[in-house]
CSV table of C-alpha atoms in Angstrom, one decimal:
chain,number,residue,atom,x,y,z
A,30,MET,CA,185.5,22.7,16.5
A,31,ALA,CA,182.6,24.7,17.8
A,32,THR,CA,182.4,25.1,21.6
A,33,LYS,CA,179.1,24.4,23.3
A,34,THR,CA,177.5,27.6,24.7
A,35,LYS,CA,177.1,27.5,28.5
A,36,PRO,CA,173.6,27.8,29.8
A,37,VAL,CA,172.7,31.2,31.2
A,38,LYS,CA,172.2,30.9,34.9
A,39,VAL,CA,169.1,32.6,36.2
A,40,LEU,CA,167.8,32.9,39.8
A,41,TYR,CA,164.1,33.7,40.0
A,42,VAL,CA,163.4,35.8,43.1
A,43,THR,CA,159.7,35.6,43.9
A,44,THR,CA,157.4,35.7,46.9
A,45,GLU,CA,155.3,32.9,45.5
A,46,ALA,CA,155.6,29.9,43.1
A,47,ALA,CA,153.3,27.0,42.4
A,48,PRO,CA,153.0,24.4,43.6
A,49,PHE,CA,154.5,25.5,47.0
A,50,ALA,CA,152.6,28.7,47.6
A,51,ALA,CA,150.6,30.7,45.1
A,52,THR,CA,147.8,33.2,45.2
A,53,GLY,CA,147.4,34.0,41.5
A,54,ASN,CA,149.0,34.3,38.1
A,55,MET,CA,152.4,35.4,39.4
A,56,GLY,CA,152.8,32.2,41.4
A,57,GLU,CA,151.8,30.2,38.3
A,58,VAL,CA,154.3,32.0,36.1
A,59,CYS,CA,157.2,31.7,38.6
A,60,GLY,CA,156.5,28.0,39.0
A,61,ALA,CA,156.2,27.2,35.2
A,62,LEU,CA,158.6,29.5,33.4
A,63,PRO,CA,161.8,28.3,35.1
A,64,LEU,CA,161.0,24.7,34.1
A,65,ALA,CA,160.3,25.9,30.5
A,66,LEU,CA,163.7,27.7,30.5
A,67,ASN,CA,165.5,24.6,31.6
A,68,ASN,CA,163.7,22.5,29.0
A,69,THR,CA,165.4,24.7,26.3
A,70,LYS,CA,168.8,23.4,27.5
A,71,LYS,CA,170.0,27.0,27.1
A,72,ALA,CA,169.4,28.0,30.7
A,73,ASP,CA,169.9,26.8,34.3
A,74,ALA,CA,167.0,28.5,36.0
A,75,ARG,CA,166.4,28.2,39.7
A,76,VAL,CA,163.9,29.7,42.1
A,77,ILE,CA,164.2,31.3,45.6
A,78,MET,CA,161.2,32.1,47.7
A,79,PRO,CA,160.2,32.3,51.4
A,80,LEU,CA,159.6,29.2,53.3
A,81,TYR,CA,156.0,29.9,54.3
A,82,ASP,CA,154.0,28.0,56.9
A,83,ASP,CA,151.5,27.3,54.0
A,84,VAL,CA,154.1,25.1,52.2
A,85,ALA,CA,152.7,21.6,52.4
A,86,PHE,CA,154.5,19.1,54.7
A,87,ASN,CA,155.0,16.6,51.9
A,88,TYR,CA,157.3,19.2,50.3
A,89,LYS,CA,159.0,20.4,53.5
A,90,HIS,CA,160.1,16.9,54.5
A,91,LYS,CA,161.9,16.5,51.2
A,92,MET,CA,164.0,19.7,51.6
A,93,THR,CA,167.7,19.7,52.5
A,94,PHE,CA,169.2,22.1,54.9
A,95,VAL,CA,172.0,24.2,53.3
A,96,CYS,CA,173.1,26.7,55.9
A,97,ASN,CA,172.1,29.5,58.3
A,98,ILE,CA,173.4,33.0,58.4
A,99,THR,CA,172.5,36.3,60.1
A,100,VAL,CA,171.0,39.0,57.9
A,101,THR,CA,171.3,42.7,58.8
A,102,LEU,CA,168.4,44.9,57.9
A,103,SER,CA,168.8,48.4,59.3
A,104,TRP,CA,169.3,47.9,63.1
A,105,ARG,CA,168.0,44.3,63.0
A,106,ASN,CA,170.1,41.2,63.0
A,107,GLN,CA,167.9,38.3,62.0
A,108,TYR,CA,168.3,34.6,61.7
A,109,CYS,CA,168.1,33.3,58.1
A,110,GLY,CA,168.0,29.6,57.1
A,111,LEU,CA,168.4,28.2,53.6
A,112,PHE,CA,166.8,25.0,52.4
A,113,GLU,CA,166.7,23.4,48.9
A,114,MET,CA,164.9,20.8,46.9
A,115,ASP,CA,164.6,19.6,43.3
A,116,HIS,CA,161.1,19.6,41.9
A,117,GLU,CA,160.3,18.4,38.4
A,118,GLY,CA,163.5,19.6,36.9
A,119,VAL,CA,164.0,22.9,38.8
A,120,LYS,CA,166.0,23.5,42.0
A,121,PHE,CA,164.1,25.6,44.5
A,122,TYR,CA,165.7,27.4,47.4
A,123,PHE,CA,163.6,28.4,50.5
A,124,VAL,CA,164.5,31.2,52.9
A,125,ASP,CA,163.5,30.4,56.4
A,126,ASN,CA,162.6,32.8,59.2
A,127,GLU,CA,159.7,31.8,61.3
A,128,TYR,CA,159.1,35.3,62.7
A,129,TYR,CA,158.4,36.6,59.2
A,130,PHE,CA,157.0,33.6,57.4
A,131,LYS,CA,155.4,31.2,59.9
A,132,ARG,CA,152.0,32.8,59.4
A,133,PRO,CA,148.6,31.5,58.1
A,134,LYS,CA,148.7,33.4,54.8
A,135,LEU,CA,151.3,34.9,52.5
A,136,TYR,CA,150.4,38.6,52.5
A,137,GLY,CA,148.3,41.2,54.3
A,138,TYR,CA,150.2,41.9,57.5
A,139,TYR,CA,151.1,45.2,59.0
A,140,ASP,CA,154.8,44.5,58.6
A,141,ASP,CA,154.8,43.2,55.0
A,142,ALA,CA,157.3,46.0,54.0
A,143,GLU,CA,159.8,44.7,56.6
A,144,ARG,CA,159.1,41.0,55.9
A,145,PHE,CA,159.9,41.2,52.2
A,146,ALA,CA,162.7,43.7,52.6
A,147,PHE,CA,164.3,41.0,54.8
A,148,PHE,CA,163.7,38.5,52.1
A,149,CYS,CA,165.3,40.6,49.4
A,150,LYS,CA,168.3,41.3,51.6
A,151,ALA,CA,168.5,37.6,52.5
A,152,VAL,CA,168.6,36.5,48.8
A,153,LEU,CA,171.7,38.7,48.2
A,154,GLU,CA,173.4,37.6,51.4
A,155,LEU,CA,172.8,34.0,50.6
A,156,LEU,CA,174.4,34.0,47.2
A,157,PRO,CA,177.9,33.1,48.4
A,158,HIS,CA,176.4,30.1,50.3
A,159,MET,CA,174.8,28.5,47.3
A,160,ASP,CA,176.5,26.2,44.8
A,161,PHE,CA,175.3,28.6,42.1
A,162,LYS,CA,176.3,32.0,41.1
A,163,PRO,CA,173.6,33.5,38.8
A,164,ASP,CA,174.3,35.5,35.7
A,165,ILE,CA,170.8,37.0,36.1
A,166,LEU,CA,168.7,37.8,39.1
A,167,ASN,CA,165.0,38.0,37.9
A,168,SER,CA,162.8,39.7,40.5
A,169,ASN,CA,159.1,39.8,40.3
A,170,ASP,CA,156.8,42.7,41.2
A,171,HIS,CA,156.9,45.2,44.1
A,172,LEU,CA,157.6,42.8,47.0
A,173,THR,CA,161.0,41.8,45.4
A,174,ALA,CA,161.7,45.2,43.9
A,175,LEU,CA,164.4,45.8,46.5
A,176,VAL,CA,166.7,43.1,45.0
A,177,PRO,CA,168.0,45.3,42.2
A,178,VAL,CA,167.9,48.3,44.5
A,179,TYR,CA,170.1,46.7,47.2
A,180,TYR,CA,172.3,45.1,44.6
A,181,SER,CA,173.0,48.5,43.0
A,182,LEU,CA,173.5,50.3,46.4
A,183,GLU,CA,175.4,47.7,48.4
A,184,TYR,CA,176.5,44.6,46.6
A,185,ARG,CA,177.6,45.4,43.1
A,186,ASP,CA,181.2,46.1,44.1
A,187,ARG,CA,181.6,43.4,46.7
A,188,PRO,CA,184.0,40.5,45.9
A,189,GLY,CA,182.1,37.6,44.3
A,190,TYR,CA,179.1,39.7,43.3
A,191,GLY,CA,180.4,41.5,40.2
A,192,GLY,CA,178.8,41.0,36.8
A,193,ILE,CA,175.3,39.9,37.9
A,194,LYS,CA,172.6,41.5,35.8
A,195,ASN,CA,169.1,42.4,37.2
A,196,VAL,CA,165.9,41.8,35.4
A,197,PHE,CA,162.7,43.2,37.0
A,198,THR,CA,159.4,41.7,35.9
A,199,ILE,CA,156.2,43.8,36.2
A,200,HIS,CA,153.2,41.5,36.6
A,201,ASP,CA,150.8,44.3,37.5
A,202,ILE,CA,151.9,48.0,37.6
A,203,ASN,CA,149.0,48.8,40.0
A,204,TYR,CA,151.0,47.4,42.8
A,205,GLN,CA,154.1,49.6,43.4
A,206,GLY,CA,155.1,49.2,47.0
A,207,VAL,CA,154.4,52.8,48.2
A,208,TYR,CA,155.3,53.7,51.8
A,209,PRO,CA,156.0,56.9,53.8
A,210,SER,CA,159.5,58.1,53.2
A,211,VAL,CA,160.1,58.3,56.9
A,212,ILE,CA,160.6,54.5,57.2
A,213,ALA,CA,163.4,54.4,54.6
A,214,GLY,CA,166.1,54.0,57.1
A,215,ASP,CA,164.4,52.2,59.9
A,216,VAL,CA,162.6,49.5,57.8
A,217,PHE,CA,164.5,49.3,54.5
A,218,GLY,CA,168.0,50.4,55.7
A,219,ILE,CA,168.3,52.9,52.9
A,220,SER,CA,170.3,56.0,53.9
A,221,GLU,CA,169.3,59.6,53.4
A,222,GLU,CA,171.9,60.0,50.7
A,223,ASN,CA,170.4,57.1,48.7
A,224,LEU,CA,166.7,58.0,49.3
A,225,ASN,CA,166.5,59.5,45.8
A,226,VAL,CA,166.7,56.0,44.3
A,227,VAL,CA,163.3,55.0,45.8
A,228,GLU,CA,161.7,58.4,46.4
A,229,PHE,CA,158.7,59.3,44.2
A,230,ASN,CA,156.2,62.1,44.8
A,231,GLY,CA,157.2,62.4,48.4
A,232,ASN,CA,156.9,58.7,49.2
A,233,ILE,CA,159.0,55.6,48.8
A,234,ASN,CA,158.0,53.7,45.7
A,235,LEU,CA,159.8,50.4,45.4
A,236,VAL,CA,158.9,49.7,41.8
A,237,LYS,CA,160.3,53.1,40.9
A,238,GLY,CA,163.6,52.0,42.6
A,239,ALA,CA,163.6,48.7,40.6
A,240,ILE,CA,163.0,50.5,37.3
A,241,VAL,CA,165.9,52.9,37.9
A,242,THR,CA,168.4,50.3,39.1
A,243,CYS,CA,167.6,47.2,37.0
A,244,ASP,CA,169.2,46.3,33.6
A,245,LYS,CA,166.0,45.2,31.9
A,246,ILE,CA,162.2,45.3,32.6
A,247,THR,CA,159.9,42.6,31.4
A,248,THR,CA,156.2,42.5,31.2
A,249,MET,CA,153.6,39.8,30.6
A,250,SER,CA,152.8,40.8,27.1
A,251,PRO,CA,154.2,43.1,24.4
A,252,GLN,CA,151.0,45.3,24.4
A,253,TYR,CA,151.3,45.8,28.2
A,254,ALA,CA,154.8,47.0,27.8
A,255,LYS,CA,153.4,49.8,25.7
A,256,GLU,CA,150.3,50.5,27.8
A,257,ILE,CA,152.2,51.1,31.0
A,258,ARG,CA,153.8,54.1,29.4
A,259,LEU,CA,150.3,55.7,29.1
A,260,PRO,CA,148.9,57.8,32.0
A,261,GLU,CA,145.7,55.8,32.3
A,262,PHE,CA,147.5,52.5,32.8
A,263,SER,CA,150.8,53.5,34.6
A,264,GLY,CA,149.7,54.3,38.1
A,265,GLY,CA,151.6,57.5,37.8
A,266,LEU,CA,154.9,56.0,36.6
A,267,ASP,CA,154.4,56.8,32.9
A,268,GLY,CA,157.0,59.5,32.8
A,269,LEU,CA,159.6,57.2,34.4
A,270,LEU,CA,158.7,54.3,32.1
A,271,ILE,CA,159.0,56.5,29.1
A,272,GLU,CA,162.5,57.6,30.3
A,273,HIS,CA,163.5,54.0,30.7
A,274,ARG,CA,161.6,52.6,27.7
A,275,ALA,CA,164.8,51.1,26.2
A,276,LYS,CA,164.8,48.7,29.1
A,277,ALA,CA,161.3,47.4,28.5
A,278,TYR,CA,160.7,44.0,26.8
A,279,GLY,CA,157.2,42.5,26.6
A,280,ILE,CA,156.9,38.7,26.3
A,281,LEU,CA,153.5,37.0,26.1
A,282,ASN,CA,153.0,34.5,29.0
A,283,GLY,CA,152.4,30.8,28.3
A,284,ILE,CA,150.3,28.2,30.0
A,285,ASP,CA,150.7,24.6,31.1
A,286,VAL,CA,149.3,23.0,28.0
A,287,GLU,CA,149.4,19.5,29.5
A,288,LYS,CA,147.4,20.5,32.6
A,289,PHE,CA,144.9,22.4,30.5
A,290,ASP,CA,144.3,19.7,27.9
A,291,PRO,CA,140.7,18.6,27.2
A,292,LYS,CA,141.9,15.3,25.8
A,293,THR,CA,143.6,14.2,29.1
A,294,SER,CA,142.4,16.4,32.0
A,295,PRO,CA,141.0,14.3,34.8
A,296,SER,CA,138.7,17.2,35.8
A,297,LEU,CA,136.4,16.7,32.8
A,298,PHE,CA,133.2,14.7,32.8
A,299,LYS,CA,134.1,13.6,29.3
A,300,ASN,CA,137.4,14.1,27.5
A,301,TYR,CA,137.5,15.4,24.0
A,302,ASP,CA,139.7,17.1,21.4
A,303,ALA,CA,139.2,19.2,18.3
A,304,ASP,CA,137.9,16.2,16.4
A,305,SER,CA,135.3,15.3,19.0
A,306,LEU,CA,133.9,18.7,20.0
A,307,GLU,CA,130.4,17.2,20.3
A,308,PHE,CA,131.5,15.9,23.7
A,309,LYS,CA,131.6,19.5,25.1
A,310,LYS,CA,127.8,19.1,25.4
A,311,LYS,CA,128.3,16.2,27.7
A,312,ASN,CA,130.5,18.4,30.0
A,313,LYS,CA,127.9,21.2,29.8
A,314,VAL,CA,125.0,19.0,30.8
A,315,GLU,CA,126.9,17.4,33.7
A,316,LEU,CA,128.0,20.8,35.0
A,317,GLN,CA,124.5,22.1,34.7
A,318,ARG,CA,123.3,19.1,36.8
A,319,MET,CA,126.1,19.6,39.3
A,320,LEU,CA,125.2,23.3,39.7
A,321,SER,CA,121.4,22.7,39.6
A,322,LEU,CA,120.9,24.7,36.4
A,323,PRO,CA,118.4,23.6,33.8
A,324,GLU,CA,120.0,20.8,31.8
A,325,ASP,CA,120.0,22.1,28.2
A,326,PRO,CA,122.9,21.2,25.9
A,327,ASP,CA,121.8,23.8,23.3
A,328,VAL,CA,121.6,26.9,25.5
A,329,PRO,CA,124.7,29.2,25.2
A,330,LEU,CA,126.7,28.9,28.4
A,331,VAL,CA,128.7,32.0,29.1
A,332,CYS,CA,131.4,32.1,31.8
A,333,MET,CA,133.5,34.9,33.4
A,334,ILE,CA,136.5,33.6,35.5
A,335,GLY,CA,138.9,35.9,37.3
A,336,ARG,CA,139.7,38.0,40.3
A,337,MET,CA,136.5,39.8,41.3
A,338,VAL,CA,137.7,43.4,41.1
A,339,ALA,CA,136.2,46.2,39.0
A,340,TYR,CA,139.0,46.6,36.5
A,341,LYS,CA,138.7,43.0,35.4
A,342,GLY,CA,135.3,44.0,33.8
A,343,TYR,CA,133.0,43.0,36.6
A,344,ASP,CA,131.7,46.6,36.7
A,345,LEU,CA,130.7,46.3,33.0
A,346,LEU,CA,128.9,43.0,33.6
A,347,ARG,CA,127.1,44.6,36.6
A,348,LYS,CA,125.9,47.5,34.4
A,349,SER,CA,124.7,45.1,31.8
A,350,ILE,CA,122.7,43.1,34.3
A,351,ASN,CA,121.3,46.3,35.9
A,352,LYS,CA,120.1,47.8,32.6
A,353,VAL,CA,116.5,48.9,32.4
A,354,SER,CA,115.4,49.1,28.7
A,355,PRO,CA,112.6,47.8,26.4
A,356,GLU,CA,115.0,45.1,25.2
A,357,GLY,CA,115.8,44.0,28.7
A,358,ASN,CA,119.3,43.2,30.1
A,359,ILE,CA,121.9,40.6,29.1
A,360,LEU,CA,120.2,38.0,31.3
A,361,ASP,CA,116.9,38.4,29.6
A,362,THR,CA,118.4,36.8,26.5
A,363,ASN,CA,118.5,33.0,26.3
A,364,ILE,CA,121.9,32.3,28.0
A,365,GLN,CA,123.2,30.8,31.2
A,366,LEU,CA,125.9,32.7,33.0
A,367,ILE,CA,128.6,31.4,35.4
A,368,VAL,CA,130.9,33.9,37.2
A,369,MET,CA,133.8,32.4,39.2
A,370,GLY,CA,136.4,34.0,41.4
A,371,GLN,CA,137.1,35.9,44.6
A,372,GLY,CA,137.9,39.5,45.3
A,373,ASP,CA,136.0,42.6,46.5
A,374,ALA,CA,133.3,41.7,49.0
A,375,ASP,CA,130.9,44.1,47.3
A,376,ILE,CA,131.3,42.3,43.9
A,377,GLU,CA,131.1,38.9,45.5
A,378,GLY,CA,127.9,39.9,47.3
A,379,TYR,CA,126.4,41.4,44.2
A,380,PHE,CA,126.7,38.3,42.1
A,381,ALA,CA,125.5,36.1,45.0
A,382,HIS,CA,122.4,38.3,44.9
A,383,VAL,CA,122.0,38.0,41.1
A,384,GLN,CA,122.1,34.2,41.5
A,385,LYS,CA,119.2,34.4,43.8
A,386,MET,CA,117.3,36.7,41.4
A,387,TYR,CA,118.1,34.6,38.3
A,388,ASP,CA,118.2,31.1,39.9
A,389,ARG,CA,117.6,29.3,36.6
A,390,ARG,CA,120.2,31.3,34.7
A,391,VAL,CA,123.1,32.4,36.9
A,392,ARG,CA,125.6,30.7,39.2
A,393,ALA,CA,128.1,32.7,41.2
A,394,LEU,CA,131.0,30.5,42.3
A,395,ILE,CA,132.9,32.5,44.9
A,396,THR,CA,136.0,30.4,45.0
A,397,TYR,CA,139.4,29.8,43.4
A,398,ASN,CA,139.6,26.1,42.5
A,399,THR,CA,141.5,24.8,39.5
A,400,ASP,CA,139.5,21.6,39.2
A,401,LEU,CA,136.2,23.5,39.1
A,402,MET,CA,137.6,26.2,36.8
A,403,ILE,CA,138.5,23.4,34.3
A,404,LYS,CA,135.1,21.9,34.5
A,405,VAL,CA,133.5,25.3,33.8
A,406,LEU,CA,135.8,26.0,30.8
A,407,ALA,CA,135.1,22.6,29.3
A,408,ALA,CA,131.4,23.1,29.7
A,409,ALA,CA,131.1,26.7,28.5
A,410,ASP,CA,130.6,27.9,25.0
A,411,ILE,CA,131.8,31.5,25.6
A,412,CYS,CA,134.3,33.0,28.0
A,413,ILE,CA,134.2,36.8,28.5
A,414,MET,CA,137.2,38.8,29.7
A,415,PRO,CA,136.2,42.5,29.4
A,416,SER,CA,139.1,43.9,31.4
A,417,ARG,CA,139.9,47.6,31.5
A,418,THR,CA,143.6,46.6,31.8
A,419,GLU,CA,145.1,43.1,31.6
A,420,PRO,CA,148.9,42.6,31.9
A,421,CYS,CA,148.6,39.2,30.1
A,422,GLY,CA,145.6,37.1,31.1
A,423,LEU,CA,145.7,33.4,31.1
A,424,THR,CA,142.0,32.5,31.2
A,425,GLN,CA,141.5,33.4,27.5
A,426,MET,CA,144.3,31.0,26.6
A,427,TYR,CA,142.8,28.3,28.8
A,428,ALA,CA,139.4,28.9,27.1
A,429,CYS,CA,140.9,28.4,23.7
A,430,ARG,CA,142.5,25.1,24.8
A,431,PHE,CA,139.0,23.9,25.7
A,432,GLY,CA,137.3,25.1,22.5
A,433,THR,CA,135.5,27.8,24.5
A,434,VAL,CA,135.3,31.0,22.4
A,435,PRO,CA,136.7,34.1,24.2
A,436,ILE,CA,135.2,37.5,24.1
A,437,VAL,CA,137.9,40.1,25.2
A,438,ARG,CA,138.5,43.8,25.3
A,439,ALA,CA,141.4,45.0,23.2
A,440,THR,CA,144.0,45.6,25.9
A,441,GLY,CA,147.3,44.1,27.1
A,442,GLY,CA,147.8,40.4,26.6
A,443,LEU,CA,144.2,39.9,25.5
A,444,LEU,CA,145.1,41.9,22.4
A,445,ASP,CA,148.3,39.9,21.9
A,446,SER,CA,146.6,36.5,22.2
A,447,ILE,CA,143.1,36.8,20.7
A,448,LYS,CA,142.3,37.7,17.0
A,449,ASP,CA,138.8,38.9,16.2
A,450,CYS,CA,137.1,36.4,13.9
A,451,GLU,CA,135.0,39.2,12.4
A,452,LYS,CA,138.1,41.1,11.3
A,453,THR,CA,140.5,38.3,10.3
A,454,PRO,CA,139.8,34.9,8.7
A,455,ASN,CA,142.1,33.3,11.2
A,456,GLY,CA,140.3,34.7,14.3
A,457,ASN,CA,140.1,32.7,17.5
A,458,GLY,CA,137.5,34.9,19.3
A,459,PHE,CA,135.7,38.2,19.5
A,460,MET,CA,137.1,41.5,20.5
A,461,PHE,CA,135.7,45.0,21.4
A,462,GLU,CA,137.7,48.2,22.0
A,463,GLU,CA,135.6,50.7,24.0
A,464,TYR,CA,135.3,50.0,27.7
A,465,ASP,CA,131.5,50.2,27.7
A,466,SER,CA,128.8,47.8,28.7
A,467,ASP,CA,126.7,48.5,25.6
A,468,VAL,CA,129.6,47.6,23.4
A,469,MET,CA,130.3,44.5,25.3
A,470,ASP,CA,126.6,43.4,25.2
A,471,LYS,CA,126.5,43.9,21.4
A,472,THR,CA,129.6,41.7,21.1
A,473,ILE,CA,128.1,39.0,23.2
A,474,THR,CA,124.9,39.2,21.2
A,475,ARG,CA,126.9,38.7,17.9
A,476,ALA,CA,128.7,35.7,19.4
A,477,VAL,CA,125.5,34.1,20.6
A,478,SER,CA,123.9,34.7,17.2
A,479,LEU,CA,126.8,32.9,15.5
A,480,PHE,CA,126.6,30.1,18.0
A,481,TYR,CA,122.9,29.6,17.2
A,482,TYR,CA,122.8,30.1,13.5
A,483,HIS,CA,126.2,29.3,12.0
A,484,LYS,CA,127.3,26.1,13.6
A,485,ASP,CA,130.0,25.2,11.1
A,486,GLU,CA,131.6,28.7,11.4
A,487,TRP,CA,131.4,28.5,15.2
A,488,ARG,CA,133.2,25.1,15.2
A,489,GLU,CA,136.0,26.5,13.0
A,490,ILE,CA,136.6,29.3,15.5
A,491,GLN,CA,136.7,26.7,18.3
A,492,LYS,CA,139.3,24.6,16.3
A,493,ARG,CA,141.5,27.6,15.5
A,494,GLY,CA,141.6,28.4,19.2
A,495,MET,CA,142.5,24.9,20.2
A,496,ALA,CA,145.3,24.9,17.6
A,497,CYS,CA,146.9,28.1,19.1
A,498,ASP,CA,150.4,27.6,20.5
A,499,PHE,CA,150.2,29.1,24.0
A,500,SER,CA,152.9,26.8,25.4
A,501,TRP,CA,155.7,28.1,27.7
A,502,GLY,CA,158.3,26.9,25.2
A,503,ARG,CA,157.7,29.9,23.0
A,504,ALA,CA,158.0,32.3,25.9
A,505,ALA,CA,161.0,30.6,27.3
A,506,GLU,CA,163.0,31.0,24.1
A,507,ARG,CA,162.2,34.8,24.1
A,508,HIS,CA,163.4,35.0,27.7
A,509,VAL,CA,166.7,33.2,26.9
A,510,GLU,CA,167.3,35.7,24.1
A,511,LEU,CA,166.9,38.5,26.5
A,512,TYR,CA,169.1,37.0,29.2
A,513,LYS,CA,171.9,36.2,26.8
A,514,SER,CA,171.8,39.7,25.4
A,515,LEU,CA,172.7,41.0,28.8
A,516,ILE,CA,175.7,38.8,29.4
A,517,ALA,CA,177.1,38.8,25.9
């Protein structure tokens, strides 16, 4: 008689997770993937994160106190409390220390290095006090990179800690946790004899330490796993990543297909599906009215949604708008443009200025608001993502769900999720390769032309995008395969 395979036990170590505290895609992933893993019935995935002041009271009052201990970090002996709660099929653990985490925002403090070194140490010290011994510790990005480092240096051989495998997920290689080497002992509690584990180019580099000490590295897409081994994408770690390439495993992210469903989303002015795409026009007109744009259901509405930083392609769009030529710039064509996001003050200010100059064509929404983002995606005809580098990207997947045709640059997860409709009969968007504003403009022009003059073909592209499987279930199965390979 066949025996039932035990679920692999995974503890997600993260500095943010939706819905409790999140600033971007990492928080969305760390909130959604554990649930998807548990839904496979092949994993028992749990999450541990700091108990921030930002966590809403309606969550805090549901938490149960587990224990409190003292955590040693270099010369410091700090209080550490542990709380837990179940949320939608996932158990969450919260690390409490008001000195480090009772602050108005998650990041951006002078002592972030110390705050999150404490958190990493606390996670490992708390393991014997949980009703759960993980097979896998899955850490996420530079602020939790010390988990595999500390485990390797201090915990691996302790009673009760043996056999745990460490997976380190790189959400964005541009953030590496670089600090002066002089603070290794005082802040991180890493001795001189172990400094080589985290030392890189004369500094401490926490991501380097995690790469060296972890058992597997995951990225947000297969293409990104390859790209970070190239000098132009690696932030200087290409040599190290080539050396440890056997550890790397790229898995394309998923999205919450129920939350981003045009048929049921309460954010829409009018719900629709692939068989009632004519109702997208209703959403367009209502959004135009809400934003005081000219109400025209037939004008191509183009959106760009994402963090307002140059490498997301905002510098390309800026060049396109600033062009001086006989043909004019991209805004002299018959389109409306909505940009949405927050980021660099210079970029925010530029698009606020463009809105004033092109009041009847442009809206700059300097905000991060999911309800408004869904309204924009449901109304738009085209969504551009011209990123120079993109670990995964979720907006192009959201766009497909809403029948909004994406235009992307061929990089990272954009290349893994979007197929060019001009190169394959099953395409779900448009793609360009060179990071150049002229090339991007030509791609936008081709898409707008198809929108105007080939309505049936345009609708088929919309339908193919809406039919794509971007659910977390697919990604969860791949993660389970990886985890099980480590403990086999």
